[in-house]
mmCIF file of C-alpha atoms and ligand atoms in Angstrom:
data_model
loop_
_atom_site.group_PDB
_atom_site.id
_atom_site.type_symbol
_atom_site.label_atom_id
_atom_site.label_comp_id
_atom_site.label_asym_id
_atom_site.label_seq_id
_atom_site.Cartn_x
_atom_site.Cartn_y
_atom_site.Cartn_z
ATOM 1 C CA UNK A 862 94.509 99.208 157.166
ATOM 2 C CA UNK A 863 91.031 97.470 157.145
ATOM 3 C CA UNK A 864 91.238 94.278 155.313
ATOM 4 C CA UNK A 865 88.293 95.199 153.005
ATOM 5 C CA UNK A 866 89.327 98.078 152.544
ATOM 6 C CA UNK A 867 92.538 96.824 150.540
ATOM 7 C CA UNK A 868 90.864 94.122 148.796
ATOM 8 C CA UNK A 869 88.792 96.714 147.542
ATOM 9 C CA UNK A 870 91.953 98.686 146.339
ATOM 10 C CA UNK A 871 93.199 95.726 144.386
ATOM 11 C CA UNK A 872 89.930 95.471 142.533
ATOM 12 C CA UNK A 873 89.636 98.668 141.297
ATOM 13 C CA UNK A 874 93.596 98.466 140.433
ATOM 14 C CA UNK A 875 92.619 94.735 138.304
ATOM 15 C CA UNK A 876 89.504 96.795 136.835
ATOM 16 C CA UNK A 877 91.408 100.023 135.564
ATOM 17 C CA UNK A 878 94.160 97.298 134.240
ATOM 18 C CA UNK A 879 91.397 95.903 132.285
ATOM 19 C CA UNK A 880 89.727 98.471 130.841
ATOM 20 C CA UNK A 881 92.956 100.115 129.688
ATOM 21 C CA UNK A 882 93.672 96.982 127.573
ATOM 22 C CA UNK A 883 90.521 96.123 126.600
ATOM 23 C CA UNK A 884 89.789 99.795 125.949
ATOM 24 C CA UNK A 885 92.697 99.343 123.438
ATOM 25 C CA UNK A 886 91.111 96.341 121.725
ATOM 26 C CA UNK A 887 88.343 97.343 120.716
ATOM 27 C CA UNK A 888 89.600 101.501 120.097
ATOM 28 C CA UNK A 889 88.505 100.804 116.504
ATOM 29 C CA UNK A 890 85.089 101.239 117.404
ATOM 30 C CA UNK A 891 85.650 104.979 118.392
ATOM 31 C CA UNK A 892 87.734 105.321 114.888
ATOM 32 C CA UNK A 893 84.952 103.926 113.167
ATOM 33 C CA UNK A 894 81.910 105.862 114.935
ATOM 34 C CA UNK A 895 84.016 108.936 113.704
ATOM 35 C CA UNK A 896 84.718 107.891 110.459
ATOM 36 C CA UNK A 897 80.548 107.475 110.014
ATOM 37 C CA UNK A 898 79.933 110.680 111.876
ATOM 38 C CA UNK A 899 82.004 112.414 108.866
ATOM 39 C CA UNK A 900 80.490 110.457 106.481
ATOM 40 C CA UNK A 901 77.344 111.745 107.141
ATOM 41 C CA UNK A 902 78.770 115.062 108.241
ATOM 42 C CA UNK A 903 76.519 115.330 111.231
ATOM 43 C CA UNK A 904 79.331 118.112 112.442
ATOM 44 C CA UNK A 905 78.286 120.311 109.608
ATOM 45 C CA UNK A 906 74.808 120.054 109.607
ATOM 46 C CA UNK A 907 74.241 120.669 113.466
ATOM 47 C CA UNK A 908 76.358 123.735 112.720
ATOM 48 C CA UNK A 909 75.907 126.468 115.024
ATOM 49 C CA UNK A 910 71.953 124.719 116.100
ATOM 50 C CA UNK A 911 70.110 122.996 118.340
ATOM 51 C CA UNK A 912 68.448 120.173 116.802
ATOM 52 C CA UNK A 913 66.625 116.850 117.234
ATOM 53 C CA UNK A 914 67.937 113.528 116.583
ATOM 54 C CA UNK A 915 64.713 113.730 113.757
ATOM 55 C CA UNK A 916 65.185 116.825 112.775
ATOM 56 C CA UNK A 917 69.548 115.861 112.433
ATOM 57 C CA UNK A 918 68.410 112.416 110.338
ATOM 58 C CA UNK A 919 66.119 114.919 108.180
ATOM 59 C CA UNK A 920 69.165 116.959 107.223
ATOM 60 C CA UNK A 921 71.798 114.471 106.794
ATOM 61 C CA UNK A 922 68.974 111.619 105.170
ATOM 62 C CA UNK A 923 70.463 109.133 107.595
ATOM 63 C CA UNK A 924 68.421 106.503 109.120
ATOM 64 C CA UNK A 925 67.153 107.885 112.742
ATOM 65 C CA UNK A 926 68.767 105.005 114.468
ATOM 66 C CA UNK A 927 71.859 105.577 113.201
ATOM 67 C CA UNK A 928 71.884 109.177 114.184
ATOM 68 C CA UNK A 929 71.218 108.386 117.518
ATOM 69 C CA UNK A 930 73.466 105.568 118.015
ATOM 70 C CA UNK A 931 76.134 108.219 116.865
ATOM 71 C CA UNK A 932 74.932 111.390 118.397
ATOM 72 C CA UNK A 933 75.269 108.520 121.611
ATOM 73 C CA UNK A 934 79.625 108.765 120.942
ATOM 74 C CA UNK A 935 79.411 112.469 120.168
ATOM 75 C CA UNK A 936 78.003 113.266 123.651
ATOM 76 C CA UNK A 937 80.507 110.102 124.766
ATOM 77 C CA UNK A 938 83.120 111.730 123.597
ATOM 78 C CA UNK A 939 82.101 115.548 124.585
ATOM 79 C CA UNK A 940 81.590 116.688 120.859
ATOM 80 C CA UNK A 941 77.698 117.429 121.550
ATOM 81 C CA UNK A 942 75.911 117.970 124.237
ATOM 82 C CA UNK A 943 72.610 116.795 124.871
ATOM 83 C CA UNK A 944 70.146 119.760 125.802
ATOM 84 C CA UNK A 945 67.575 117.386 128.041
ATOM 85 C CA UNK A 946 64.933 120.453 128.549
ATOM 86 C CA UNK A 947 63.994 120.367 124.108
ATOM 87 C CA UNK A 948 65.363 116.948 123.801
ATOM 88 C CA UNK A 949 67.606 118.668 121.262
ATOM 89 C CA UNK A 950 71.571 118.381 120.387
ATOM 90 C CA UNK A 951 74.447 120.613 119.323
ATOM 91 C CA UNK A 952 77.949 121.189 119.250
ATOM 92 C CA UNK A 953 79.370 121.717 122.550
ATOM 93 C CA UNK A 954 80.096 125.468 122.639
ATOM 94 C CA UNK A 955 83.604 125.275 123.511
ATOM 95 C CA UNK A 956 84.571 123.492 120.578
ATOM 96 C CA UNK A 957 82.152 124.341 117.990
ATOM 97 C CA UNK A 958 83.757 127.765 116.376
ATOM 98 C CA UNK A 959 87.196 125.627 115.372
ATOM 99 C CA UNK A 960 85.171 122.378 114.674
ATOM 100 C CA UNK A 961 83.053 124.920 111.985
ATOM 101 C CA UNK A 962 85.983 126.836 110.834
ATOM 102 C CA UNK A 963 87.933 123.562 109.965
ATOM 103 C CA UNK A 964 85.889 121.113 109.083
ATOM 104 C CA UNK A 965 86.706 120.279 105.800
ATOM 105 C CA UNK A 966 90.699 120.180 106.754
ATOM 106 C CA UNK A 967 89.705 117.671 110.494
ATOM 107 C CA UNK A 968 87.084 115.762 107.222
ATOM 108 C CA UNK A 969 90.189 114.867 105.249
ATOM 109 C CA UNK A 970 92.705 114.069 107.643
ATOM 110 C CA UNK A 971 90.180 111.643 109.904
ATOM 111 C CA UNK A 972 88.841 109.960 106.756
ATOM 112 C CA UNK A 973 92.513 109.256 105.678
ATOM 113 C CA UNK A 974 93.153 107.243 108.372
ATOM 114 C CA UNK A 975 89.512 105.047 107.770
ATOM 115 C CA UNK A 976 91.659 103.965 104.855
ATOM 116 C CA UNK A 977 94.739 103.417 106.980
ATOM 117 C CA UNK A 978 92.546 101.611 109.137
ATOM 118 C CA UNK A 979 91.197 99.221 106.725
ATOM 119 C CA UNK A 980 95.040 98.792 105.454
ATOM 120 C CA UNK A 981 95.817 97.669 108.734
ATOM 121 C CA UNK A 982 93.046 95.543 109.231
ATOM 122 C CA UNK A 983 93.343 94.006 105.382
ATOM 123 C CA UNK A 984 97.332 93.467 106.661
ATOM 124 C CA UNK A 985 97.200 92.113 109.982
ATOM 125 C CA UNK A 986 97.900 88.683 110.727
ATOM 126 C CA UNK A 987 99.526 86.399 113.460
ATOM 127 C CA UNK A 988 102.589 87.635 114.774
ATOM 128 C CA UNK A 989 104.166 84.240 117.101
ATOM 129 C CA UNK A 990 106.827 82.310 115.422
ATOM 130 C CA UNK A 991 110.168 84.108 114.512
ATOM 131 C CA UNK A 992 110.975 82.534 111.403
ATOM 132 C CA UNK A 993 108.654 83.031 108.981
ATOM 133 C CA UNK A 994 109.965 83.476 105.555
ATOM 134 C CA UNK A 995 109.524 87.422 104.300
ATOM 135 C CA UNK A 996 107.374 86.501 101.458
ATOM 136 C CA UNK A 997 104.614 85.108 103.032
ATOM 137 C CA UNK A 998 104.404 87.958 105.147
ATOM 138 C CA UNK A 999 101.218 90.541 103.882
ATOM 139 C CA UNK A 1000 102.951 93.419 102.832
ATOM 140 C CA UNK A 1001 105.304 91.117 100.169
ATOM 141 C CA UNK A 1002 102.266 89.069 100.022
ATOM 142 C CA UNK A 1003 99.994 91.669 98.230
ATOM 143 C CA UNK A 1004 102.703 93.462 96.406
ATOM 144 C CA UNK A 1005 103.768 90.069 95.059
ATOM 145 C CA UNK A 1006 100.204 88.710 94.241
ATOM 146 C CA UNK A 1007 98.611 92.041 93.897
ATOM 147 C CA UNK A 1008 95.298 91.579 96.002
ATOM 148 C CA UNK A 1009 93.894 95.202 97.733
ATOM 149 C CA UNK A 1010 96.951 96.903 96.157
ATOM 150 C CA UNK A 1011 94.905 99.231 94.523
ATOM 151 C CA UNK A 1012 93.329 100.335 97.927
ATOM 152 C CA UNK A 1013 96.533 100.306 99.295
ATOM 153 C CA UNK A 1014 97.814 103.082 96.378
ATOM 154 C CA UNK A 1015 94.957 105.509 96.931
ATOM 155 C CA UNK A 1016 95.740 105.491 100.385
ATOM 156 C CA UNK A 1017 99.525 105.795 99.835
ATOM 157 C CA UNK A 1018 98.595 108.762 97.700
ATOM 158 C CA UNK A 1019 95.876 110.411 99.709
ATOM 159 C CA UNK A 1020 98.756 110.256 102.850
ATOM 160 C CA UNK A 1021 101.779 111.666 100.418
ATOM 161 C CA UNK A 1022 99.822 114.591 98.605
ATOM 162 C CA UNK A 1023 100.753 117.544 100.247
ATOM 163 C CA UNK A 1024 104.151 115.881 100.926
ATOM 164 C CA UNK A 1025 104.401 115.292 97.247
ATOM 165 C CA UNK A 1026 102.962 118.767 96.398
ATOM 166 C CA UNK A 1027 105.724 120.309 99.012
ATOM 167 C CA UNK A 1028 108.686 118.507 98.042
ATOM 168 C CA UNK A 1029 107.936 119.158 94.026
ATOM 169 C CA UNK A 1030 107.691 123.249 95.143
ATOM 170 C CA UNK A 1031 110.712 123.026 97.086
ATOM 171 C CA UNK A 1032 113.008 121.551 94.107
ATOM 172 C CA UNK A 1033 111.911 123.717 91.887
ATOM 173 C CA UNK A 1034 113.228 126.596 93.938
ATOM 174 C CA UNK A 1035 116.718 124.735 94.252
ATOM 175 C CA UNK A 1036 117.269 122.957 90.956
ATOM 176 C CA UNK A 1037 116.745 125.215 87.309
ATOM 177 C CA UNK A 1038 113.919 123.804 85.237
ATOM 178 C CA UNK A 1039 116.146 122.030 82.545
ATOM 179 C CA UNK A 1040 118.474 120.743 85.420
ATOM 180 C CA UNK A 1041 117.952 116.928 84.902
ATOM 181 C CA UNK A 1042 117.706 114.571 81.567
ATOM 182 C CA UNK A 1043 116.656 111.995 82.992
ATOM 183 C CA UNK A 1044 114.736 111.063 86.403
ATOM 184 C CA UNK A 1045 113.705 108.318 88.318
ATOM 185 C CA UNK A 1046 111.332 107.150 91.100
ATOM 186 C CA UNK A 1047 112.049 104.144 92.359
ATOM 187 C CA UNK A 1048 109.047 102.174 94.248
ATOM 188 C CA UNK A 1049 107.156 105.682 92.536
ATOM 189 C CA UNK A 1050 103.525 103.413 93.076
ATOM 190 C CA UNK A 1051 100.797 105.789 92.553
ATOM 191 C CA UNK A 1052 102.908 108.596 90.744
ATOM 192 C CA UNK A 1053 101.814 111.442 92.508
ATOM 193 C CA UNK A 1054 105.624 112.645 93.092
ATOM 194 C CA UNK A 1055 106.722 111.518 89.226
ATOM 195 C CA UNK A 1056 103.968 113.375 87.551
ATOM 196 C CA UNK A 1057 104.678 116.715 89.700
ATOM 197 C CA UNK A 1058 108.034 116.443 89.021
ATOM 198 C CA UNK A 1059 107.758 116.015 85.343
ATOM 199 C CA UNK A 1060 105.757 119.543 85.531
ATOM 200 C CA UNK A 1061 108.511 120.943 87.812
ATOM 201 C CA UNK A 1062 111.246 120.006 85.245
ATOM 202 C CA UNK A 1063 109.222 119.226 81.861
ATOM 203 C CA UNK A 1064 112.286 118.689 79.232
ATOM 204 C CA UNK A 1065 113.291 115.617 82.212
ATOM 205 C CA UNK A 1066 112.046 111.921 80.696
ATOM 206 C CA UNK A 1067 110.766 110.904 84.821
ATOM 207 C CA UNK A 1068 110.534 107.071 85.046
ATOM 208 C CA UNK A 1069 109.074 105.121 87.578
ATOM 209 C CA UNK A 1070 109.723 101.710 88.395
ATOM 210 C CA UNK A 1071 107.999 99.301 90.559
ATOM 211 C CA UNK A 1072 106.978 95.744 90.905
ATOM 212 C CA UNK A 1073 104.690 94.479 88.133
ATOM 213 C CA UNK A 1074 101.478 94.379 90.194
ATOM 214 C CA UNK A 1075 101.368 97.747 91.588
ATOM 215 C CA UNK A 1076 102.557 98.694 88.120
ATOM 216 C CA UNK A 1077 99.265 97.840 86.950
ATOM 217 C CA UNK A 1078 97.505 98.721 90.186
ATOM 218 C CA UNK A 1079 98.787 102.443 89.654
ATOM 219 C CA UNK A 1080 97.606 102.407 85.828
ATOM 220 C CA UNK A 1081 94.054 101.629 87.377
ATOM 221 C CA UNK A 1082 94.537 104.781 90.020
ATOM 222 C CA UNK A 1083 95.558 107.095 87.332
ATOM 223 C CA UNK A 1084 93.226 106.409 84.469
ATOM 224 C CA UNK A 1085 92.220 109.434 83.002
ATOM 225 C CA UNK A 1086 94.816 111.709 84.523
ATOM 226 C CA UNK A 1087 96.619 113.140 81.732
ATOM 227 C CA UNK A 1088 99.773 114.187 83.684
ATOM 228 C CA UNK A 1089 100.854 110.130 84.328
ATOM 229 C CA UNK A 1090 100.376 110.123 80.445
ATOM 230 C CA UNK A 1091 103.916 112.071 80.519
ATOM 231 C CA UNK A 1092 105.484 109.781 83.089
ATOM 232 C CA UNK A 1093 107.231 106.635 81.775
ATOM 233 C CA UNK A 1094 106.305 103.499 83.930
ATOM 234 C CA UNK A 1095 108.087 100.697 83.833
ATOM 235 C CA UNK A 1096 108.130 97.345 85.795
ATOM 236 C CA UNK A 1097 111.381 96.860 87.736
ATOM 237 C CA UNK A 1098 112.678 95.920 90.604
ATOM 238 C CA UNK A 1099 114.977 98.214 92.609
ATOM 239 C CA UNK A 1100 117.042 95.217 94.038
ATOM 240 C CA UNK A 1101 118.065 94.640 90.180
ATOM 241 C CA UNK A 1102 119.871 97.257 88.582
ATOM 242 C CA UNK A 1103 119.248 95.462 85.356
ATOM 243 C CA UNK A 1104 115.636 96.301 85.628
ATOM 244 C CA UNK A 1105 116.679 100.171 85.346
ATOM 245 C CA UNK A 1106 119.070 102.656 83.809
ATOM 246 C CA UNK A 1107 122.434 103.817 84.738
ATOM 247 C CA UNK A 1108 122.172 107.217 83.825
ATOM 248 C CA UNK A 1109 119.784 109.580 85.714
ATOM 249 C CA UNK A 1110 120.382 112.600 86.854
ATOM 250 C CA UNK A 1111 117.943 112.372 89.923
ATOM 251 C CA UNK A 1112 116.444 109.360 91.814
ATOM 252 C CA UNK A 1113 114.067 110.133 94.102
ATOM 253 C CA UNK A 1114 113.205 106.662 96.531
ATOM 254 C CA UNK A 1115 110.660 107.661 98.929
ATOM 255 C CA UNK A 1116 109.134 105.559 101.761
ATOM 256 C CA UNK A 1117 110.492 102.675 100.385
ATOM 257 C CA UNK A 1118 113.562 101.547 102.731
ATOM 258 C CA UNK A 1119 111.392 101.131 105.586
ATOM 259 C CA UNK A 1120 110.102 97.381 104.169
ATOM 260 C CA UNK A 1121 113.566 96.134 104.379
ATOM 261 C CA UNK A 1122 116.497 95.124 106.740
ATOM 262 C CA UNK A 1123 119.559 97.249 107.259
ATOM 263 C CA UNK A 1124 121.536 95.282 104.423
ATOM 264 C CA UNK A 1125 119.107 95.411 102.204
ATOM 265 C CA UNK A 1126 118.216 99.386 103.125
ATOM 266 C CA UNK A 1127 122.461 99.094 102.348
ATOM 267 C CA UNK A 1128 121.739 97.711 99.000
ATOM 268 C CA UNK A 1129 119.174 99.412 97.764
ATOM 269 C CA UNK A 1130 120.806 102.904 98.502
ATOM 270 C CA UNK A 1131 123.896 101.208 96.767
ATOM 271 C CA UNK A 1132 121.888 100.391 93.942
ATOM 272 C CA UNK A 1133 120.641 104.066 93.581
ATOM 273 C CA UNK A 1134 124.050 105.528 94.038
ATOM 274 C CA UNK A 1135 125.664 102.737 90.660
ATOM 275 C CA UNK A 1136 122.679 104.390 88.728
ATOM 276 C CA UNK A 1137 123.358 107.624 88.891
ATOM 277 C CA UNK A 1138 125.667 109.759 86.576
ATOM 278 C CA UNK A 1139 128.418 111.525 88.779
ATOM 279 C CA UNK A 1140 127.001 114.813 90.054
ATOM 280 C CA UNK A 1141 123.808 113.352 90.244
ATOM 281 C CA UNK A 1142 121.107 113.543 92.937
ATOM 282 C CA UNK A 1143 119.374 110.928 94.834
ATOM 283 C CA UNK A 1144 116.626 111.825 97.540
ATOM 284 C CA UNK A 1145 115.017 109.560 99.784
ATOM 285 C CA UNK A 1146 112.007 110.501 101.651
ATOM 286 C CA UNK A 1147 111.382 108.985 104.763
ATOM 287 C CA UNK A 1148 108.727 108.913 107.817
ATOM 288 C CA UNK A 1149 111.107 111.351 110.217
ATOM 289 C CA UNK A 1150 112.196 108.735 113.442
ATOM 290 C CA UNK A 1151 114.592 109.992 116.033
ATOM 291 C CA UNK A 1152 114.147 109.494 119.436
ATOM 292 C CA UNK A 1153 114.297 113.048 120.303
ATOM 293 C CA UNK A 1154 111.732 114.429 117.783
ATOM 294 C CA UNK A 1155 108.388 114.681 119.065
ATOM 295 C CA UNK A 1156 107.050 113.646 115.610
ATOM 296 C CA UNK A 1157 107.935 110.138 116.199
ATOM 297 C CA UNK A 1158 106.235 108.135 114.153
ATOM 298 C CA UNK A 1159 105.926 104.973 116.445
ATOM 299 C CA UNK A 1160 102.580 103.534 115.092
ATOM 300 C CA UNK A 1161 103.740 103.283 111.480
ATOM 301 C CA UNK A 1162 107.359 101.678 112.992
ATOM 302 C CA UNK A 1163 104.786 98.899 114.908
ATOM 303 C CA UNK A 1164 103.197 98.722 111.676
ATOM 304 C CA UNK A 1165 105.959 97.969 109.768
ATOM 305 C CA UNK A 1166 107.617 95.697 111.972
ATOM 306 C CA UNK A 1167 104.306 93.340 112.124
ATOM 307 C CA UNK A 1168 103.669 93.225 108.530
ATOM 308 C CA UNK A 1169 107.448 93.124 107.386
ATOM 309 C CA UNK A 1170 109.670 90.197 108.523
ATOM 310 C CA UNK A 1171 112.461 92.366 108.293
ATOM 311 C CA UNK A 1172 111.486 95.671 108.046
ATOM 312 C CA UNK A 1173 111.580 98.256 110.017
ATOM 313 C CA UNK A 1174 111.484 102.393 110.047
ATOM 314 C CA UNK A 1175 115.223 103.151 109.964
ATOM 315 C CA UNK A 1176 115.665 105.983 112.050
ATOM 316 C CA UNK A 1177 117.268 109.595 110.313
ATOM 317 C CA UNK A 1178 120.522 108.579 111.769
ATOM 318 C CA UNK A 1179 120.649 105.128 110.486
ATOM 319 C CA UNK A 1180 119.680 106.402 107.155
ATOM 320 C CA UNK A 1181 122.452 109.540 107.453
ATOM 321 C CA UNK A 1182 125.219 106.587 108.296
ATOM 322 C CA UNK A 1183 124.477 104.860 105.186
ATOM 323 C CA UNK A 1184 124.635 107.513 103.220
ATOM 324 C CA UNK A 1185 127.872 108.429 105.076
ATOM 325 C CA UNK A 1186 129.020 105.314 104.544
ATOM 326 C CA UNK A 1187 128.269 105.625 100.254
ATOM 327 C CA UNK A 1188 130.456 108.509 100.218
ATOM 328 C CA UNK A 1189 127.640 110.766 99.383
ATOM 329 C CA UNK A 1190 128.128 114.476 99.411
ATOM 330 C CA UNK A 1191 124.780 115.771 101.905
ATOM 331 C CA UNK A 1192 123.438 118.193 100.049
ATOM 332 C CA UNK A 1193 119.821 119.537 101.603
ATOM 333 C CA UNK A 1194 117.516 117.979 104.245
ATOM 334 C CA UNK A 1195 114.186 118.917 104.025
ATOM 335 C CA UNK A 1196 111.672 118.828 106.652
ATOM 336 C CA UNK A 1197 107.835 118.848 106.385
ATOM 337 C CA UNK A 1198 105.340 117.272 109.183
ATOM 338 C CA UNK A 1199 106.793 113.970 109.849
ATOM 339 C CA UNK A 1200 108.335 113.736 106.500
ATOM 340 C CA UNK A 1201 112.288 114.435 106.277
ATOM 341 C CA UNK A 1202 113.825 114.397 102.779
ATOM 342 C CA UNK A 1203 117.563 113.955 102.618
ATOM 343 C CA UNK A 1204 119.303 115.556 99.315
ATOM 344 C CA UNK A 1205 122.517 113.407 98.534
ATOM 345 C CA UNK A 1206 124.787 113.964 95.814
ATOM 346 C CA UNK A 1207 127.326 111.138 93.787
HETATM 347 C C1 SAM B 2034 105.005 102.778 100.773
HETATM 348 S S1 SAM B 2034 104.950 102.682 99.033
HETATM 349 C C2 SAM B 2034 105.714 104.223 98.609
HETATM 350 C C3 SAM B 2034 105.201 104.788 97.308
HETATM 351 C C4 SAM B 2034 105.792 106.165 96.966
HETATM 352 N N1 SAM B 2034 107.208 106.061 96.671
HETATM 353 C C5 SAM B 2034 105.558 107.142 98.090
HETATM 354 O O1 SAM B 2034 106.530 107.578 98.725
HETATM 355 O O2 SAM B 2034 104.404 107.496 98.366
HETATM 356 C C6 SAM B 2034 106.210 101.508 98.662
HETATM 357 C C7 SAM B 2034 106.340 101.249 97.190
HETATM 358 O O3 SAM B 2034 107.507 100.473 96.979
HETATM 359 C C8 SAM B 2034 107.221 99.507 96.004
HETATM 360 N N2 SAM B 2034 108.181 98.396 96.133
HETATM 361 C C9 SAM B 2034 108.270 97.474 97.111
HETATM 362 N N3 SAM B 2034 109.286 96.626 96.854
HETATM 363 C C10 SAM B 2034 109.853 97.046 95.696
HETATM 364 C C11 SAM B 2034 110.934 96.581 94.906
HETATM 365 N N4 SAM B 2034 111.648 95.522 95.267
HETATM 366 N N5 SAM B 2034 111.226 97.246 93.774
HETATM 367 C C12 SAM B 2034 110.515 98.332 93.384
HETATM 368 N N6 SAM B 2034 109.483 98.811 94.092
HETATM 369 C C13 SAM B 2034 109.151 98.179 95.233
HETATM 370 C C14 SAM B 2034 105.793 99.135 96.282
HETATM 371 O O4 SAM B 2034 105.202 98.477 95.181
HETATM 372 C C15 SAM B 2034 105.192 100.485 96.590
HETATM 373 O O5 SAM B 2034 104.769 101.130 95.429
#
């Protein structure tokens, strides 16, 4: 083989290995060219036209540059196509009829993840060094000192709403409506799953307990909605038992175990399971992670294991052992997207 000819081989091999990573470094700048083309819903208003980048910053009162700068990553990215004969723009064909026909749904879910995005930026933070003390790590760090928490509720909430809207159908189909006294949500943050379930079971006092700051956080998130009004919030913490009751009749402790270690995700369950009255319910809600699911949730376990010291997204089988191991009776596992619920009962 020609000598230049492998030199040449082992360039193009160095290249591709460097545009794959850097490619990954600076990804955000796709996300974010999105997140601005649904801002300004440039989808929507080329619609089923042809248009000009003018005639596009007319309809959407964006500033020309911008539109082209953008309608530069829509043709990038084989959203639009550029029609060079009328200098003019639109939806490529192929994808146009389900970009239309869904808009509003691919609106939501993209924008939800500008929020992630900024959660992720707002969080990230050296990772060398192995021994660096949990509570100087950002996710203990801004629930214990309280700084972007609010951002970081809405987002919670925006992610868990149809999770929370799903779950509080489904036990209302399984459990009567005057089936539990008393009911808590432990870590509840923003309330979106107290405040349905208080309307799924309305004689139940619902409680949620968190740390003080997101306490307060979540009273700024739900100002003015008159269903928290009927939820009891209290500040707690679900290490301390003290901090709570001892007699519900269901705890509900979703997306909470994933911040800790496997003795404390021990603990905590343990803690649930002392404040329950016999025969009563606890269900934990969790991101689903098992290796042979393809809804493996592998960004949000990176995530985690950055911005955590210790935690880490306990898989369904490491969570199904420790409930094993509490004696609990399994009693329903729910499964919705890449949420699975697991129903124990004491
Ligand atoms: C990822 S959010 C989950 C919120 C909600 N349960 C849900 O599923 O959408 C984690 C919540 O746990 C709370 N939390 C963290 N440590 C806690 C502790 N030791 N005691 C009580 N709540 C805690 C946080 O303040 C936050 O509201």
């Amino acid at each position: 083989m020609p000598h230049g000819n492998y030199k040449n081989r082992k360039e193009i091999q160095m290249k591709n290995i460097r545009q794959n990573l850097i490619g990954k470094a600076v990804a955000y700048r796709d996300s974010m060219a999105l997140f601005w083309v649904f801002e300004l819903d440039l989808i929507k208003h080329l619609g089923a036209s042809n248009l000009t980048a003018q005639a596009l910053s007319d309809a959407s009162k964006a500033h020309l540059s911008k539109v082209h700068a953008l309608l530069a990553f829509m043709v990038e990215v084989s959203l639009v196509a550029h029609n060079l004969e009328d200098n003019t723009f639109s939806l490529k064909a192929e994808n146009s009829d389900y970009l239309l026909e869904n808009y509003a749904e691919l609106k939501d879910e993209a924008c939800y993840f500008r929020e992630q995005l900024e959660q992720w930026v707002n969080l990230s933070f050296p990772v060398s060094g192995t021994d660096a003390d949990d509570s100087e790590l950002p996710e203990s760090k801004m629930f214990n000192e309280g700084n972007g928490l609010v951002e970081y509720l809405r987002m919670v909430k925006n992610a868990n709403k149809a999770h929370a809207e799903f779950l509080a159908d489904n036990f209302k189909d399984i459990f009567p409506s005057d089936m539990f006294n008393k009911v808590l949500d432990l870590g509840g943050g923003h309330g979106a799953y107290s405040q349905l379930i208080k309307a799924a079971f309305p004689t139940a006092e619902v409680q949620l307990v968190d740390l003080p700051n997101t306490v307060a956080a979540s009273q700024e998130i739900n100002k003015g909605n008159a269903a928290m009004d009927q939820v009891l919030m209290k500040v707690g913490d679900a290490f301390d038992t003290s901090t709570y009751d001892n007699n519900y009749d269901l705890i509900l402790m979703n997306d909470l175990l994933h911040s800790f270690s496997h003795e404390n995700k021990q603990l905590l369950v343990r803690n649930c399971v002392e404040s329950l009255n016999n025969g009563g319910y606890l269900a934990i809600s969790k991101v689903k992670h098992a290796f042979t699911e393809k809804e493996n949730n592998f960004n949000l376990s990176i995530k985690l294991n950055v911005n955590t010291g210790t935690g880490y997204l306990e898989s369904d089988h490491e969570l199904e052992n420790i409930l094993k191991a509490q004696n609990l009776a399994l009693y329903k596992v729910i499964s919705h997207g890449h949420k699975v619920t697991y129903i124990v009962r004491k």
